[in-house]
Coordinates of N, CA and C in Angstrom, one line a residue:
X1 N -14.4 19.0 -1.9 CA -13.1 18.7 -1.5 C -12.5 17.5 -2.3
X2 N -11.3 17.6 -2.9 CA -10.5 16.3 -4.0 C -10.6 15.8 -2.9
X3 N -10.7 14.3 -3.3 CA -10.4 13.0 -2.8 C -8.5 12.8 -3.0
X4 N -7.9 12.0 -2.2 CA -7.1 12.0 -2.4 C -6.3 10.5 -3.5
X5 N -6.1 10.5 -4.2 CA -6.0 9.3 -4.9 C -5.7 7.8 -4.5
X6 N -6.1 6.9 -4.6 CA -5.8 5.7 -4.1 C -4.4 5.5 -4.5
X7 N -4.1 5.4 -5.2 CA -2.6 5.3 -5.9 C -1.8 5.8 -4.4
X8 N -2.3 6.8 -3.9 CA -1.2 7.5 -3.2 C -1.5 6.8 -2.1
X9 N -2.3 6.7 -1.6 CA -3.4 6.2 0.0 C -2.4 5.0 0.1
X10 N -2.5 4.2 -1.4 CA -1.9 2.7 -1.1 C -0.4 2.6 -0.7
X11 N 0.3 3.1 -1.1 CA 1.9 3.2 -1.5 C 2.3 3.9 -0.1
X12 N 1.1 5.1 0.5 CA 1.4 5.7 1.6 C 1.1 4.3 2.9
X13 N 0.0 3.2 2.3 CA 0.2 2.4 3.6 C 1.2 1.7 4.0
X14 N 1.7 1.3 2.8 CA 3.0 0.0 2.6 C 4.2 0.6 3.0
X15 N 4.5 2.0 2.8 CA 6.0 2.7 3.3 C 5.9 3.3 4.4
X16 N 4.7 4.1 5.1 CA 4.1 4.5 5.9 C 4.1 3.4 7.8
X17 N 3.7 2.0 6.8 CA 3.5 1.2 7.7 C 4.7 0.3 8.0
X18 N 5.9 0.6 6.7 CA 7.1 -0.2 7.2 C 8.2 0.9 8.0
X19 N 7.9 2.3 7.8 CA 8.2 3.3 8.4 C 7.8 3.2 10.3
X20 N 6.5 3.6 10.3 CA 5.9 3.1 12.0 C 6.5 1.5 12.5
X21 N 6.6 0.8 11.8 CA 7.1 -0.3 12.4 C 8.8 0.1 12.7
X22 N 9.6 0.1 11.8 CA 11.0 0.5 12.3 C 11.2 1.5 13.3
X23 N 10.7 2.9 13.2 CA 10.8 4.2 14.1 C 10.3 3.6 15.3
X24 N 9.2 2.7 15.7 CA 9.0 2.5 17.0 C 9.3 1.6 17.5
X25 N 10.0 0.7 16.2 CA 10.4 -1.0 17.0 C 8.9 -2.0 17.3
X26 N 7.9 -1.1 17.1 CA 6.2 -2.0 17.6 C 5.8 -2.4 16.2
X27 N 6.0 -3.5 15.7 CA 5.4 -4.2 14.3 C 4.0 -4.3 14.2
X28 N 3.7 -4.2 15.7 CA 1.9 -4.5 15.5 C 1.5 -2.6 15.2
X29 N 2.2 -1.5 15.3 CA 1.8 -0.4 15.1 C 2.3 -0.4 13.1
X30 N 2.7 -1.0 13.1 CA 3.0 -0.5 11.9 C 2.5 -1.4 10.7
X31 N 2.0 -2.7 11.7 CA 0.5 -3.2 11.2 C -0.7 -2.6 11.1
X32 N -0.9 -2.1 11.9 CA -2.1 -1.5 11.9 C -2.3 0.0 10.8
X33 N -1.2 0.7 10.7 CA -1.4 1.5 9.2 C -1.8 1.0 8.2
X34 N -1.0 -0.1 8.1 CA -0.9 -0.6 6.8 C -2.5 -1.3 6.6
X35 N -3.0 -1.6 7.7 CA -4.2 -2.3 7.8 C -5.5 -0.8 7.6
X36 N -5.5 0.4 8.1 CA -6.2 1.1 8.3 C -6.0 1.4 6.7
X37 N -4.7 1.9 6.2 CA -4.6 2.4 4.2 C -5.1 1.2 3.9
X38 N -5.1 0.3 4.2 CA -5.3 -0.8 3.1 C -7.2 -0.8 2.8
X39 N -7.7 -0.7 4.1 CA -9.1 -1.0 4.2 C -9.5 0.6 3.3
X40 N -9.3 1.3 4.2 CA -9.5 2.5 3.2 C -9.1 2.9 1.9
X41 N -8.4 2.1 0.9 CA -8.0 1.9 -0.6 C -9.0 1.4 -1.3
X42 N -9.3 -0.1 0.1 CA -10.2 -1.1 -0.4 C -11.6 -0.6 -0.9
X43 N -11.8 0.4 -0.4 CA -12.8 0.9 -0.2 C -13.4 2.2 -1.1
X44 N -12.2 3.0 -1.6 CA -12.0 3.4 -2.6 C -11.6 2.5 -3.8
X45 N -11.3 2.1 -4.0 CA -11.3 0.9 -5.0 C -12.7 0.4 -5.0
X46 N -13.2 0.1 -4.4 CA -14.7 -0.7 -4.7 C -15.6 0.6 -5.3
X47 N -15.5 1.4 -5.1 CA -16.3 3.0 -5.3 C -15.9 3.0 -6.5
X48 N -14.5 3.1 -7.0 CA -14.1 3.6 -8.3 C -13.9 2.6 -9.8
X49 N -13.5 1.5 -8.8 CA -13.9 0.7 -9.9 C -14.4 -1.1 -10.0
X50 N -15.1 -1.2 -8.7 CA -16.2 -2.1 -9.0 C -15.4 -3.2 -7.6
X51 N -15.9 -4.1 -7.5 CA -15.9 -5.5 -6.5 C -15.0 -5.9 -7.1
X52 N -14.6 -7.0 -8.5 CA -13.7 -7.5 -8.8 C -12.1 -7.0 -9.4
X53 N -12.6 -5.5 -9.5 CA -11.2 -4.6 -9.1 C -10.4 -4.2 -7.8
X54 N -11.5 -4.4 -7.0 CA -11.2 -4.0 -5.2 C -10.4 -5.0 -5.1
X55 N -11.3 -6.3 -5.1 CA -10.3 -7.7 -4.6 C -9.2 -8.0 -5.4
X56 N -9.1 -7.6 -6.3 CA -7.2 -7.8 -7.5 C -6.7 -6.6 -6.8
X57 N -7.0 -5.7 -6.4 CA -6.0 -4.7 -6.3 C -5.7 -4.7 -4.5
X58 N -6.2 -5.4 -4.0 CA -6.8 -5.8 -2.3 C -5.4 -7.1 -2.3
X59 N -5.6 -8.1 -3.2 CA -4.6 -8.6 -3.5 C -3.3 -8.5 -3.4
X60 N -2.9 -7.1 -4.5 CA -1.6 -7.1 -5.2 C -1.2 -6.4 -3.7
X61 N -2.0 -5.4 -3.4 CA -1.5 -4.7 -1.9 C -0.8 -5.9 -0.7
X62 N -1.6 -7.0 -0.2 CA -1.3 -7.8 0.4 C 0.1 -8.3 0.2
X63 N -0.2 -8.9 -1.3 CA 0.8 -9.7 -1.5 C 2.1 -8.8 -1.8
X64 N 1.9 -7.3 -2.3 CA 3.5 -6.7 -2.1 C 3.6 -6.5 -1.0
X65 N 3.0 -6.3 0.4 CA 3.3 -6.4 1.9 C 4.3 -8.1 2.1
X66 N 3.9 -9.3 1.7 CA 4.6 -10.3 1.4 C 5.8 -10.3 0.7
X67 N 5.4 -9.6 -0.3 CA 6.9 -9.7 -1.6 C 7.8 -8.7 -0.8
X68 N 7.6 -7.7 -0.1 CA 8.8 -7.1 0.1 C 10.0 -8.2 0.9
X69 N 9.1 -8.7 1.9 CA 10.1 -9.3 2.5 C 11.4 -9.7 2.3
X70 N 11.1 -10.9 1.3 CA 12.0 -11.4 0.5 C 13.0 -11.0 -0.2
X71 N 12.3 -9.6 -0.6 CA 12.8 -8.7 -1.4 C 13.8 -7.5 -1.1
X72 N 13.9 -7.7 0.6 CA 14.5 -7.1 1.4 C 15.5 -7.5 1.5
X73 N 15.8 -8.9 1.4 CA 17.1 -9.8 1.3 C 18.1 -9.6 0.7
X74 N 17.1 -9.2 -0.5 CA 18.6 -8.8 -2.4 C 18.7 -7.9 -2.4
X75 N 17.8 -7.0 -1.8 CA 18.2 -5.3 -2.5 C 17.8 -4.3 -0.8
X76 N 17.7 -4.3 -0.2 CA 17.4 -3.5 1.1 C 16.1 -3.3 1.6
X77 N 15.9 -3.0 2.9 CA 14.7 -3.0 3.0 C 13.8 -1.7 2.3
X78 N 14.1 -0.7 2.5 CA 14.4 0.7 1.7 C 13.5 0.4 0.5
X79 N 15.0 0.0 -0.6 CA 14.6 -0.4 -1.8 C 13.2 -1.4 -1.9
X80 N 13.3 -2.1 -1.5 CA 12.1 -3.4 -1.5 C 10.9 -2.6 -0.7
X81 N 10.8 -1.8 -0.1 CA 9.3 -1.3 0.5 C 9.2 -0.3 -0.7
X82 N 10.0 0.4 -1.1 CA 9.5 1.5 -2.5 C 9.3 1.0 -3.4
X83 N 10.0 -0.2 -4.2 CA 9.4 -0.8 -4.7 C 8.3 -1.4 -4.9
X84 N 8.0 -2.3 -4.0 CA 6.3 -2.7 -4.4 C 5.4 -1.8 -4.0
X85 N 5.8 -0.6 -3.1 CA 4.5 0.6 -2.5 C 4.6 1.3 -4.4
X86 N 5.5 1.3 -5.2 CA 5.4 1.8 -6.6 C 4.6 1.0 -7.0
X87 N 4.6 -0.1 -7.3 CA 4.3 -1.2 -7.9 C 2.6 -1.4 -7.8
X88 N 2.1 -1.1 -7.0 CA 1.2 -1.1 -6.0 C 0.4 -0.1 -6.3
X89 N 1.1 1.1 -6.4 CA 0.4 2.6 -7.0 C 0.1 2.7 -8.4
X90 N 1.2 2.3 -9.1 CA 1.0 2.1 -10.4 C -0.6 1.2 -10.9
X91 N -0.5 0.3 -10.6 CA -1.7 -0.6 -10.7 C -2.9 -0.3 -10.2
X92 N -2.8 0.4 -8.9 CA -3.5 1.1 -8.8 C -4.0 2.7 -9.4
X93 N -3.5 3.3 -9.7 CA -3.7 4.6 -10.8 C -4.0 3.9 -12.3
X94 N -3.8 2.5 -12.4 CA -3.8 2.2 -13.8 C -5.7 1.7 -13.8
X95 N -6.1 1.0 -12.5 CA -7.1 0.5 -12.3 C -8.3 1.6 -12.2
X96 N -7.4 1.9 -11.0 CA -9.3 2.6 -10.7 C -8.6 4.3 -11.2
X97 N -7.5 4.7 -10.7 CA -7.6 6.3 -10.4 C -7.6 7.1 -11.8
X98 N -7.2 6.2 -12.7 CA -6.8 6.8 -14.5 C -8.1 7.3 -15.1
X99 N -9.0 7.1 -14.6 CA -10.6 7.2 -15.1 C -11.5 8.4 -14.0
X100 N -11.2 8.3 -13.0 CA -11.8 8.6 -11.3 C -11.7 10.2 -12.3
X101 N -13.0 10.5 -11.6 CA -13.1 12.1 -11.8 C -12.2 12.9 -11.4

């Protein structure tokens, strides 16, 4: 059975999870996606390309969960959740999934 790529896992937590939070109005449900993709990226990422790639890319995930915010101010919320869930994929497909069998 393919694995499904991290690249996609990640980007599906971050839009996924800003998605469940708006449709239900419950921010803690649409924490918890983002928290379940995240851990399971994390986890793929450690498999595919080592401990100190997991925690940079464990990182950039977090921290574009942060960056959108802000980021939601200048350009929409929309825009700013695709954005870094790209941003996020990218780095990720560049890290671990570009090599991954």
């Amino acid at each position: 059975m393919a694995q499904v790529p991290s690249a996609v896992v990640a980007a599906s937590g971050l839009v996924g999870g800003y998605g469940v939070a708006r449709w239900t109005r419950k921010r803690q449900l649409g924490g918890v996606v983002l928290a379940v993709a995240g851990t399971a990226t994390a986890r793929q990422w450690r498999h595919q390309a080592g401990g100190k790639a997991a925690g940079a890319l464990t990182a950039a995930y977090v921290g574009a969960f942060a960056a959108s915010h802000p980021l939601a101010k200048k350009v929409g919320a929309w825009p700013a959740v695709f954005g870094v869930a790209g941003a996020v994929a990218l780095a990720s497909w560049a890290v671990a999934d570009r090599n991954a069998g």
